[in-house]
Amino acid sequence: MARPLNVLVYSGAGANAESVRHTLATLRLLLAPNYAVIAIAESALLKEPWEPTCAAIVFPGGRDLGFGHALNGYGNERIRNFVRHGGAYIGFCAGAYYASGRCEFEVGNQELEVVGARELGFFPGVCRGGAFSGFSYDNENGARVGWLDVGDEVWGVRKLPDFPTIISSYYNGGGVFVGADEMEAKGVEVLAHYDHDVDVDVPEKKYQPAAVYCRVEHGSAILFGTHPEFCGFNMDGDRYKRTPWLAPGYNFIVDSIREHDQVRLTFLRCCLSKLGLEVDSGKQTMPKLTEMHLSSLRPEHKAALLSSWKHMAISTYDGETNLIEAGNDRFSLEEPTEPSNSLELGDGPDEYSDNAGFSRANTSGRGGTPDHAADFDHLTKRIVCHEKTWPSDDHCPDFSHSKFFSAVESARLNEKLANPRFNGSWGNVFMYGKVLTSTNSLLDKNPKLLSTMQSGFTLAATSQLAGRGRGTNVWVAPPGSLLFSTVINHPAAYAVSRPIVFIQYLAAIAIVQAIKSYNLESHHLPVKLKWPNDILAKDPAVTDREAYVKIGGILSTCSYEAGTYQIVLGIGVNVNNQRPTTSLDALMRHHLTKKNDGLRTFKYEPFRIEDLLARILVRLEALHTEFMAVGFSDEMHEAYYQHWLHTNQIVTLDAHDVMGRIVGITSDWGMLKVEELEKGGDPESARATGRKWALRSDENSFDFWQGLIKSRIP
């Protein structure tokens, strides 16, 4: 079974948008690159099979009643079973009320009172609040600093001598876990107490439980009455300095929170570790977006594109020029500058300033207010246009444009040896940024920019901060991954004879073939395909059995423009990075270690991302050219089956109570073909009933390890 890599933050009915923003930002800071921290709405929680890939589910602040209206019954049952069977739950403020046995909020206050039993019941008692008076929905009037006394046993080895005894935490309406100190026999451990008298009705006003750990059969939950996920560097104190009547003293709250940011992050790190999550142990700094560098194999290749971009560029009232409002994002077209002016990841503003998280001095958003960790959409994205020469290695120290274009030409020569009629163009125009939000999102969410791009335009990154995956997944993208998106323009006239769904299969074939042809030894690497769009590899860390882990993925999105479907094909492959699963480098080292016999020593050379990207692009273009000529041919079927994991795999169709055998994918729409087997006896030798099923990937999820195909709830 693969290690779950998703941490899901509930963002549906009842969730407060500001709390969701802080939760995503802080957990990404602490858990990357080991996990993907992503938002999930109630529809996905109810309909998607999220449990197998989920390590923890998080409920932020907001309205407890809203959570219940959306999830009571079936939704809560799934969450409860997920935790009972080994999952983790984290609840902040309203998320803590919701996960307690009983919620008692503002009892006696006719406007605010919420009282009643709760279905999750991870804390087997009453969460009573607000712990401090003055709460009001949707504003900061009741906000204050919640001072927490954290027990020494919680810190463990992470506590440093200069840590304060009491730490600050943002508070706005949270509760007290009544009687938690006496619930050790029920699996409850108090992690922190309020360090001042509470206003709620409890026998003892002082030193009431503010954070608890609860054992829930094979899983566990941690609930917080305060908001330790709110970090000062991600709070806008200036907003309330300008309008102090909205929340008197708010600037003091922000200053107090900032003072203990690093200590509080350490406290959170300890709590996450207690839940069994793998936490980054280094000092936390906000990641910073970097500029993108546009180049081309030859200057004329990008001339038409640049002309289109400059034609649509505008100037703003505040003097900014060459700006493109492209849809979701704003882009600025710039001339190359000296490399020393370009900020890299880790440089730039003070790591805990209001503007932390972004490269360059321009950190103002469209509204002129400071941007924060989760507000990347509002930042102007800078495109440096290299019209005459390629970016130097000083401009892009982590990616060599010259090596990439050289590898493209070399790969095209190899393709021409096999097919003299092949004339490649994909990769002629190329853009790269060291740290981006998501290569797919920067293209498919900006139709004004996308409409100008020819097939083969490619955008690559070294790191992504919001990489996307299929369904509720995102691609965890630390440095060392190959991350890119390519544009493919597909004429609508071919929509039936050359269905778009096959392009993800072409990409899968191209990825595996490029890996296996990379050098003389790479064809030995145990890289396989999992339907419909995952790249798996045999885990070198597991020696007692055959275990596969995900090392790559494909995401295809599609839009329509003037008689053409524009496909943005996103691809991610673990190349040099060891986490979060394994990588091509690790596979090669493992292979060569086994092969070295003492008589000969085979030299290990790491995969070079520029070379692999070029190989995949050229191979994909060659396959796509053949596909447009003859369709998804028998040879393509054979190439796909050669590397996939599912030949004759026995599966269960959950929605139909049917046992079947996978026999391939359909030639018309690329659906998974399963033949039904007679029940009883050995499935491997069972006879086919003659009935066959064709399953679409967007309507079914495939748990490869369990051999279970689940139909998504309509």
mmCIF file of N, CA and C in Angstrom, residues 357-398:
data_model
loop_
_atom_site.group_PDB
_atom_site.id
_atom_site.type_symbol
_atom_site.label_atom_id
_atom_site.label_comp_id
_atom_site.label_asym_id
_atom_site.label_seq_id
_atom_site.Cartn_x
_atom_site.Cartn_y
_atom_site.Cartn_z
ATOM 1 N N GLY A 357 7.353 35.973 1.046
ATOM 2 C CA GLY A 357 6.789 34.968 0.180
ATOM 3 C C GLY A 357 6.912 35.271 -1.290
ATOM 4 N N PHE A 358 7.500 36.407 -1.661
ATOM 5 C CA PHE A 358 7.535 36.772 -3.059
ATOM 6 C C PHE A 358 8.884 37.354 -3.426
ATOM 7 N N SER A 359 9.375 36.998 -4.622
ATOM 8 C CA SER A 359 10.630 37.562 -5.086
ATOM 9 C C SER A 359 10.407 38.964 -5.613
ATOM 10 N N ARG A 360 11.489 39.732 -5.651
ATOM 11 C CA ARG A 360 11.488 41.098 -6.146
ATOM 12 C C ARG A 360 10.852 42.053 -5.142
ATOM 13 N N ALA A 361 11.001 43.325 -5.434
ATOM 14 C CA ALA A 361 10.468 44.346 -4.543
ATOM 15 C C ALA A 361 8.988 44.577 -4.771
ATOM 16 N N ASN A 362 8.467 44.199 -5.960
ATOM 17 C CA ASN A 362 7.068 44.453 -6.274
ATOM 18 C C ASN A 362 6.197 43.393 -5.637
ATOM 19 N N THR A 363 5.666 43.660 -4.453
ATOM 20 C CA THR A 363 4.825 42.689 -3.769
ATOM 21 C C THR A 363 3.409 43.173 -3.602
ATOM 22 N N SER A 364 3.048 44.250 -4.263
ATOM 23 C CA SER A 364 1.682 44.740 -4.136
ATOM 24 C C SER A 364 0.770 43.989 -5.078
ATOM 25 N N GLY A 365 -0.421 43.698 -4.606
ATOM 26 C CA GLY A 365 -1.414 43.020 -5.434
ATOM 27 C C GLY A 365 -2.234 44.025 -6.204
ATOM 28 N N ARG A 366 -3.290 43.553 -6.843
ATOM 29 C CA ARG A 366 -4.067 44.430 -7.701
ATOM 30 C C ARG A 366 -4.774 45.517 -6.911
ATOM 31 N N GLY A 367 -5.078 45.229 -5.661
ATOM 32 C CA GLY A 367 -5.762 46.228 -4.866
ATOM 33 C C GLY A 367 -4.813 47.127 -4.113
ATOM 34 N N GLY A 368 -3.515 46.895 -4.212
ATOM 35 C CA GLY A 368 -2.537 47.735 -3.551
ATOM 36 C C GLY A 368 -2.259 47.342 -2.125
ATOM 37 N N THR A 369 -2.876 46.276 -1.614
ATOM 38 C CA THR A 369 -2.636 45.827 -0.249
ATOM 39 C C THR A 369 -1.596 44.729 -0.263
ATOM 40 N N PRO A 370 -0.933 44.482 0.880
ATOM 41 C CA PRO A 370 0.115 43.462 0.892
ATOM 42 C C PRO A 370 -0.430 42.090 0.540
ATOM 43 N N ASP A 371 0.374 41.324 -0.181
ATOM 44 C CA ASP A 371 0.029 39.942 -0.483
ATOM 45 C C ASP A 371 0.542 39.050 0.629
ATOM 46 N N HIS A 372 -0.092 37.889 0.762
ATOM 47 C CA HIS A 372 0.281 36.955 1.813
ATOM 48 C C HIS A 372 0.474 35.563 1.237
ATOM 49 N N ALA A 373 0.794 34.621 2.092
ATOM 50 C CA ALA A 373 1.306 33.337 1.630
ATOM 51 C C ALA A 373 0.395 32.607 0.668
ATOM 52 N N ALA A 374 -0.908 32.669 0.844
ATOM 53 C CA ALA A 374 -1.803 31.904 -0.007
ATOM 54 C C ALA A 374 -2.445 32.746 -1.096
ATOM 55 N N ASP A 375 -1.983 33.986 -1.305
ATOM 56 C CA ASP A 375 -2.598 34.897 -2.252
ATOM 57 C C ASP A 375 -1.768 35.052 -3.520
ATOM 58 N N PHE A 376 -1.196 33.960 -4.016
ATOM 59 C CA PHE A 376 -0.309 34.046 -5.164
ATOM 60 C C PHE A 376 -1.025 34.534 -6.421
ATOM 61 N N ASP A 377 -2.331 34.283 -6.527
ATOM 62 C CA ASP A 377 -3.051 34.692 -7.725
ATOM 63 C C ASP A 377 -2.992 36.198 -7.950
ATOM 64 N N HIS A 378 -2.883 36.967 -6.869
ATOM 65 C CA HIS A 378 -2.946 38.422 -6.981
ATOM 66 C C HIS A 378 -1.585 39.061 -7.254
ATOM 67 N N LEU A 379 -0.569 38.258 -7.309
ATOM 68 C CA LEU A 379 0.759 38.809 -7.571
ATOM 69 C C LEU A 379 0.997 38.914 -9.070
ATOM 70 N N THR A 380 1.529 40.036 -9.524
ATOM 71 C CA THR A 380 1.890 40.188 -10.932
ATOM 72 C C THR A 380 3.039 39.242 -11.273
ATOM 73 N N LYS A 381 2.829 38.385 -12.265
ATOM 74 C CA LYS A 381 3.839 37.406 -12.674
ATOM 75 C C LYS A 381 4.745 38.044 -13.723
ATOM 76 N N ARG A 382 6.040 37.989 -13.517
ATOM 77 C CA ARG A 382 7.008 38.658 -14.374
ATOM 78 C C ARG A 382 7.556 37.688 -15.426
ATOM 79 N N ILE A 383 7.458 38.092 -16.694
ATOM 80 C CA ILE A 383 8.025 37.311 -17.801
ATOM 81 C C ILE A 383 9.184 38.103 -18.395
ATOM 82 N N VAL A 384 10.388 37.556 -18.286
ATOM 83 C CA VAL A 384 11.580 38.186 -18.859
ATOM 84 C C VAL A 384 11.763 37.609 -20.261
ATOM 85 N N CYS A 385 11.672 38.469 -21.265
ATOM 86 C CA CYS A 385 11.690 38.039 -22.664
ATOM 87 C C CYS A 385 13.101 38.144 -23.237
ATOM 88 N N HIS A 386 13.717 37.003 -23.497
ATOM 89 C CA HIS A 386 15.069 36.959 -24.059
ATOM 90 C C HIS A 386 14.923 36.828 -25.580
ATOM 91 N N GLU A 387 14.968 37.955 -26.273
ATOM 92 C CA GLU A 387 14.658 37.969 -27.697
ATOM 93 C C GLU A 387 15.839 37.548 -28.561
ATOM 94 N N LYS A 388 17.050 37.808 -28.137
ATOM 95 C CA LYS A 388 18.210 37.569 -29.002
ATOM 96 C C LYS A 388 19.086 36.404 -28.536
ATOM 97 N N THR A 389 19.196 36.213 -27.242
ATOM 98 C CA THR A 389 20.066 35.151 -26.710
ATOM 99 C C THR A 389 19.295 34.332 -25.681
ATOM 100 N N TRP A 390 19.812 33.163 -25.380
ATOM 101 C CA TRP A 390 19.210 32.352 -24.336
ATOM 102 C C TRP A 390 19.581 32.898 -22.959
ATOM 103 N N PRO A 391 18.757 32.669 -21.958
ATOM 104 C CA PRO A 391 19.136 33.060 -20.595
ATOM 105 C C PRO A 391 20.426 32.353 -20.190
ATOM 106 N N SER A 392 21.291 33.074 -19.533
ATOM 107 C CA SER A 392 22.553 32.474 -19.097
ATOM 108 C C SER A 392 22.318 31.614 -17.862
ATOM 109 N N ASP A 393 23.329 30.820 -17.525
ATOM 110 C CA ASP A 393 23.235 30.016 -16.302
ATOM 111 C C ASP A 393 23.205 30.891 -15.066
ATOM 112 N N ASP A 394 23.691 32.130 -15.179
ATOM 113 C CA ASP A 394 23.578 33.058 -14.056
ATOM 114 C C ASP A 394 22.131 33.513 -13.866
ATOM 115 N N HIS A 395 21.402 33.668 -14.973
ATOM 116 C CA HIS A 395 19.981 33.993 -14.872
ATOM 117 C C HIS A 395 19.201 32.821 -14.279
ATOM 118 N N CYS A 396 19.508 31.617 -14.741
ATOM 119 C CA CYS A 396 18.772 30.407 -14.339
ATOM 120 C C CYS A 396 19.765 29.339 -13.893
ATOM 121 N N PRO A 397 20.286 29.443 -12.678
ATOM 122 C CA PRO A 397 21.315 28.493 -12.236
ATOM 123 C C PRO A 397 20.799 27.068 -12.079
ATOM 124 N N ASP A 398 19.482 26.879 -11.980
ATOM 125 C CA ASP A 398 18.941 25.540 -11.755
ATOM 126 C C ASP A 398 18.435 24.881 -13.028
#
